[in-house]
């Protein structure tokens, strides 16, 4: 019995720590995340407020679905913003923006489910790499662009979604005219995984909900993904706005200094929110909307161009 205890105990300890880390993460979420769940239900259950779109795809590893929601059922060209959520998350991370009547009057509001999140699925290994996700989401951007009368769109992403949107913009310049980065990692060395990511990685996956396991895998792969994306980031010429909270503990605000040396070909604008933490998409919607409006103006000359 003593020998068995010596063999099993380290594994049990790791499992306990990993499970505890997951529990603590869930318990100490800001109240705005809980509030957003109620807002998402309101949006989902209000007839005519959103329209669901599903693309059925076939890739090298099999069939999968891509899902997004839109505030506008028409196909006439108009100013359009496409929101991209972080990790974990889904389209409902931006649910409150579908309740902003003035905003919706001026913009078609769209929010996507990244591959493996919400109603979007995947085939084969979970797509942790930014480039893989970009490859998978290309048809979604094309579909939105075509349904918008082939008028270019604005991309706005939060957190990991904010790391993804400049890559999407670089890969699909025919469809995108401006980028809004909301608290996103850009510099590889500042996106390194933290101690709790390593603990969760050590924990057997059957002890962790898929949501947290998949989110952790994305975070662990982010530094490498960003390293691979640097040349494409640097090639961007369209307007970019970065919105960053000064008190963000998940994305280092020092990344702004690096962004200024990276996006040298772009019309780059930085918006600081004093005292703001990481979830600026939930806590500072007015600033997010203003950033979208501003970049819409700055990129308007490219609105109808297909390059």
Coordinates of C-alpha atoms in Angstrom, one line a residue:
X1 CA 0.0 0.0 0.0
X2 CA 2.8 2.4 0.8
X3 CA 4.4 1.8 -2.7
X4 CA 1.0 2.4 -4.4
X5 CA 0.6 5.7 -2.4
X6 CA 4.1 6.9 -3.6
X7 CA 3.2 6.1 -7.2
X8 CA -0.3 7.6 -7.3
X9 CA 0.1 10.6 -5.1
X10 CA 2.0 12.9 -7.5
X11 CA -0.6 12.2 -10.2
X12 CA -3.4 12.9 -7.8
X13 CA -1.7 16.1 -6.7
X14 CA -1.5 17.4 -10.2
X15 CA -5.1 16.5 -10.9
X16 CA -6.2 18.2 -7.7
X17 CA -4.2 21.4 -8.5
X18 CA -5.5 21.4 -12.1
X19 CA -9.1 20.9 -11.0
X20 CA -8.7 23.6 -8.3
X21 CA -7.2 26.0 -10.9
X22 CA -10.2 25.4 -13.1
X23 CA -12.6 26.0 -10.2
X24 CA -10.9 29.1 -9.0
X25 CA -11.0 30.6 -12.6
X26 CA -14.7 30.0 -12.8
X27 CA -15.4 31.4 -9.3
X28 CA -13.5 34.6 -9.7
X29 CA -14.9 35.8 -13.0
X30 CA -15.9 39.5 -13.1
X31 CA -19.7 40.1 -12.7
X32 CA -19.9 41.4 -16.3
X33 CA -19.3 37.9 -17.6
X34 CA -22.3 36.6 -15.7
X35 CA -24.4 39.6 -16.8
X36 CA -23.4 38.9 -20.4
X37 CA -25.0 35.5 -20.1
X38 CA -28.4 37.1 -19.4
X39 CA -27.9 39.6 -22.2
X40 CA -27.1 36.8 -24.6
X41 CA -30.3 35.0 -23.7
X42 CA -32.2 38.2 -24.3
X43 CA -30.7 38.6 -27.7
X44 CA -31.2 35.0 -28.6
X45 CA -34.8 34.9 -27.5
X46 CA -35.9 38.2 -29.1
X47 CA -37.6 37.5 -32.4
X48 CA -36.0 39.2 -35.4
X49 CA -33.0 40.6 -33.5
X50 CA -30.4 38.3 -35.0
X51 CA -30.1 36.0 -37.9
X52 CA -28.1 32.8 -37.7
X53 CA -25.8 31.7 -40.6
X54 CA -24.2 28.3 -40.9
X55 CA -21.6 27.3 -43.5
X56 CA -21.1 23.6 -44.1
X57 CA -17.5 22.9 -44.9
X58 CA -15.3 20.0 -45.9
X59 CA -11.6 20.1 -45.0
X60 CA -8.7 17.6 -45.1
X61 CA -9.8 16.1 -41.8
X62 CA -13.5 15.9 -42.6
X63 CA -16.6 18.0 -42.5
X64 CA -17.2 20.9 -40.1
X65 CA -19.6 23.8 -39.6
X66 CA -18.9 27.6 -39.3
X67 CA -21.5 29.8 -37.6
X68 CA -22.1 33.5 -37.2
X69 CA -25.0 35.8 -36.3
X70 CA -26.0 39.0 -38.0
X71 CA -28.1 42.0 -37.1
X72 CA -29.3 42.6 -40.6
X73 CA -31.0 40.1 -43.0
X74 CA -30.6 42.3 -46.0
X75 CA -27.8 41.8 -48.6
X76 CA -27.4 45.5 -49.6
X77 CA -24.0 47.0 -49.1
X78 CA -23.5 48.9 -45.9
X79 CA -20.9 49.5 -43.2
X80 CA -20.3 46.2 -41.5
X81 CA -18.3 45.2 -38.4
X82 CA -17.4 41.6 -37.7
X83 CA -16.6 40.8 -34.0
X84 CA -14.2 37.9 -33.2
X85 CA -14.3 36.6 -29.6
X86 CA -11.5 35.5 -27.4
X87 CA -10.9 32.2 -25.5
X88 CA -13.0 30.7 -24.1
X89 CA -16.0 32.3 -25.8
X90 CA -18.4 32.4 -28.7
X91 CA -20.4 35.0 -30.6
X92 CA -22.3 36.0 -27.5
X93 CA -19.2 37.7 -26.1
X94 CA -20.5 40.6 -28.2
X95 CA -24.2 40.1 -27.5
X96 CA -24.7 43.5 -26.0
X97 CA -23.8 45.2 -29.2
X98 CA -26.9 43.7 -30.8
X99 CA -29.0 45.8 -28.4
X100 CA -27.4 49.1 -29.4
X101 CA -30.0 50.5 -31.7
X102 CA -28.0 53.6 -32.8
X103 CA -25.0 51.4 -33.5
X104 CA -27.1 48.9 -35.5
X105 CA -28.6 51.8 -37.5
X106 CA -25.2 52.8 -38.7
X107 CA -23.6 49.3 -39.0
X108 CA -24.5 45.8 -39.8
X109 CA -23.3 44.0 -36.7
X110 CA -21.9 40.4 -37.0
X111 CA -20.3 38.1 -34.5
X112 CA -18.7 34.8 -35.4
X113 CA -18.0 31.6 -33.6
X114 CA -14.4 30.7 -34.1
X115 CA -13.7 27.0 -35.1
X116 CA -14.5 24.7 -32.2
X117 CA -16.5 27.3 -30.3
X118 CA -20.2 27.9 -30.0
X119 CA -22.0 26.3 -32.9
X120 CA -18.8 26.2 -35.1
X121 CA -17.2 22.8 -35.1
X122 CA -13.9 21.3 -36.3
X123 CA -12.6 18.1 -37.8
X124 CA -9.4 16.4 -36.7
X125 CA -7.2 17.9 -34.0
X126 CA -8.5 21.0 -32.2
X127 CA -7.3 24.0 -34.3
X128 CA -5.0 25.9 -31.9
X129 CA -2.9 27.8 -34.4
X130 CA -4.0 31.2 -35.5
X131 CA -3.1 30.4 -39.1
X132 CA -5.2 27.2 -39.1
X133 CA -8.1 29.2 -37.7
X134 CA -7.6 31.9 -40.4
X135 CA -7.6 29.2 -43.1
X136 CA -10.9 27.8 -41.8
X137 CA -12.5 31.2 -41.4
X138 CA -11.7 32.5 -44.9
X139 CA -15.0 31.2 -46.3
X140 CA -16.9 33.0 -43.6
X141 CA -15.3 36.3 -44.4
X142 CA -16.0 35.7 -48.1
X143 CA -19.6 34.8 -47.4
X144 CA -20.1 38.0 -45.3
X145 CA -18.4 40.1 -48.0
X146 CA -20.6 38.7 -50.7
X147 CA -23.7 39.2 -48.7
X148 CA -22.6 42.7 -48.1
X149 CA -22.6 43.4 -51.9
X150 CA -18.9 42.9 -52.0
X151 CA -18.3 45.9 -49.8
X152 CA -15.3 45.5 -47.5
X153 CA -15.8 44.9 -43.8
X154 CA -14.2 45.9 -40.5
X155 CA -12.8 43.3 -38.2
X156 CA -12.8 43.8 -34.4
X157 CA -11.4 41.1 -32.1
X158 CA -11.0 40.8 -28.4
X159 CA -8.1 39.0 -26.5
X160 CA -7.1 35.9 -28.6
X161 CA -9.6 37.1 -31.2
X162 CA -7.7 40.3 -31.3
X163 CA -4.5 38.4 -32.0
X164 CA -6.3 36.7 -34.9
X165 CA -7.9 39.7 -36.6
X166 CA -4.7 41.2 -38.0
X167 CA -3.8 37.8 -39.5
X168 CA -7.3 37.5 -41.0
X169 CA -6.9 41.0 -42.4
X170 CA -3.5 40.2 -43.9
X171 CA -4.7 36.9 -45.4
X172 CA -8.0 38.3 -46.8
X173 CA -7.3 41.9 -47.9
X174 CA -10.0 41.6 -50.6
X175 CA -12.6 41.5 -47.8
X176 CA -11.2 43.6 -45.0
X177 CA -10.6 47.4 -44.8
X178 CA -9.8 48.0 -41.2
X179 CA -8.9 46.3 -37.9
X180 CA -9.7 47.0 -34.3
X181 CA -7.6 45.1 -31.7
X182 CA -9.2 45.0 -28.3
X183 CA -6.7 44.0 -25.6
X184 CA -4.8 41.6 -27.9
X185 CA -1.4 40.0 -27.7
X186 CA 0.8 41.0 -30.6
X187 CA 4.3 40.5 -29.4
X188 CA 5.3 36.8 -29.1
X189 CA 7.5 37.1 -26.0
X190 CA 4.7 38.9 -24.1
X191 CA 2.2 36.2 -24.9
X192 CA 4.0 33.3 -23.1
X193 CA 1.8 30.9 -21.2
X194 CA 1.6 31.4 -17.4
X195 CA 2.1 28.9 -14.6
X196 CA -1.5 27.9 -14.4
X197 CA -1.6 27.1 -18.2
X198 CA 1.2 24.6 -17.6
X199 CA -0.6 23.0 -14.6
X200 CA -3.8 22.6 -16.7
X201 CA -1.7 21.1 -19.5
X202 CA -0.3 18.5 -17.0
X203 CA -3.8 17.6 -15.8
X204 CA -5.5 14.7 -17.5
X205 CA -8.0 16.1 -20.0
X206 CA -10.9 14.0 -18.7
X207 CA -10.7 16.0 -15.5
X208 CA -11.1 19.4 -17.3
X209 CA -14.2 20.6 -19.3
X210 CA -13.5 20.7 -23.0
X211 CA -14.0 24.5 -22.9
X212 CA -11.1 25.0 -20.5
X213 CA -8.9 22.4 -22.1
X214 CA -9.3 23.9 -25.6
X215 CA -8.8 27.4 -24.3
X216 CA -5.6 26.3 -22.6
X217 CA -4.3 24.7 -25.8
X218 CA -4.9 27.9 -27.7
X219 CA -3.0 29.9 -25.1
X220 CA -0.1 27.5 -25.0
X221 CA 0.2 27.8 -28.8
X222 CA -0.2 31.5 -29.0
X223 CA 3.5 32.5 -28.8
X224 CA 4.5 30.3 -31.7
X225 CA 1.4 31.4 -33.7
X226 CA 2.4 35.0 -33.2
X227 CA 6.0 34.3 -34.2
X228 CA 4.8 32.8 -37.4
X229 CA 2.4 35.7 -38.1
X230 CA 4.8 38.6 -37.6
X231 CA 5.7 39.1 -41.3
X232 CA 2.0 39.2 -42.3
X233 CA 1.3 41.6 -39.5
X234 CA 4.1 43.9 -40.7
X235 CA 2.7 43.8 -44.2
X236 CA -0.7 45.4 -43.3
X237 CA -1.4 48.7 -44.9
X238 CA -5.0 49.2 -43.8
X239 CA -5.9 51.4 -40.8
X240 CA -5.5 49.7 -37.4
X241 CA -6.8 50.8 -34.0
X242 CA -5.6 49.2 -30.7
X243 CA -7.8 49.7 -27.6
X244 CA -5.9 48.8 -24.4
X245 CA -6.7 49.0 -20.7
X246 CA -3.9 50.4 -18.5
X247 CA -4.6 47.8 -15.8
X248 CA -4.8 44.7 -18.0
X249 CA -3.2 41.8 -16.2
X250 CA -3.7 39.2 -19.0
X251 CA -2.3 41.2 -22.0
X252 CA 0.8 43.3 -21.2
X253 CA 0.2 46.9 -22.0
X254 CA 3.8 47.1 -23.1
X255 CA 2.8 45.4 -26.3
X256 CA 1.6 48.8 -27.5
X257 CA 5.2 50.0 -27.8
X258 CA 6.0 47.0 -29.9
X259 CA 2.9 47.5 -32.1
X260 CA 4.2 50.9 -33.1
X261 CA 7.3 49.3 -34.5
X262 CA 5.4 46.5 -36.1
X263 CA 2.5 48.1 -37.9
X264 CA 4.7 50.8 -39.6
X265 CA 2.9 50.5 -42.9
X266 CA -0.5 51.1 -41.4
X267 CA -2.4 54.1 -40.1
X268 CA -2.1 53.0 -36.5
X269 CA -4.1 54.6 -33.7
X270 CA -3.8 53.6 -30.0
X271 CA -6.7 54.3 -27.5
X272 CA -5.9 53.9 -23.8
X273 CA -8.6 53.3 -21.3
X274 CA -7.4 54.4 -17.9
X275 CA -8.0 51.9 -15.1
X276 CA -9.5 49.3 -17.5
X277 CA -8.8 45.6 -17.1
X278 CA -8.8 42.9 -19.8
X279 CA -12.5 42.5 -20.7
X280 CA -13.0 45.9 -22.3
X281 CA -15.5 44.4 -24.7
X282 CA -17.9 43.9 -21.8
X283 CA -16.9 46.7 -19.5
X284 CA -16.3 49.5 -22.0
X285 CA -18.7 49.1 -24.9
X286 CA -18.9 52.8 -25.6
X287 CA -15.2 53.0 -26.2
X288 CA -15.4 49.9 -28.4
X289 CA -18.2 51.4 -30.5
X290 CA -16.3 54.7 -30.8
X291 CA -13.2 52.8 -32.1
X292 CA -15.3 51.1 -34.7
X293 CA -16.9 54.4 -35.8
X294 CA -13.4 56.0 -36.0
X295 CA -11.9 53.3 -38.1
X296 CA -14.9 53.2 -40.3
X297 CA -14.2 56.9 -41.1
X298 CA -10.4 56.3 -41.5
X299 CA -10.9 53.3 -43.9
X300 CA -13.9 54.7 -45.8
X301 CA -11.9 55.4 -49.0
X302 CA -11.2 51.7 -49.3
X303 CA -14.8 50.8 -48.6
X304 CA -15.7 49.6 -52.1
X305 CA -12.3 48.6 -53.3
X306 CA -11.5 44.9 -54.0
X307 CA -7.8 45.5 -54.7

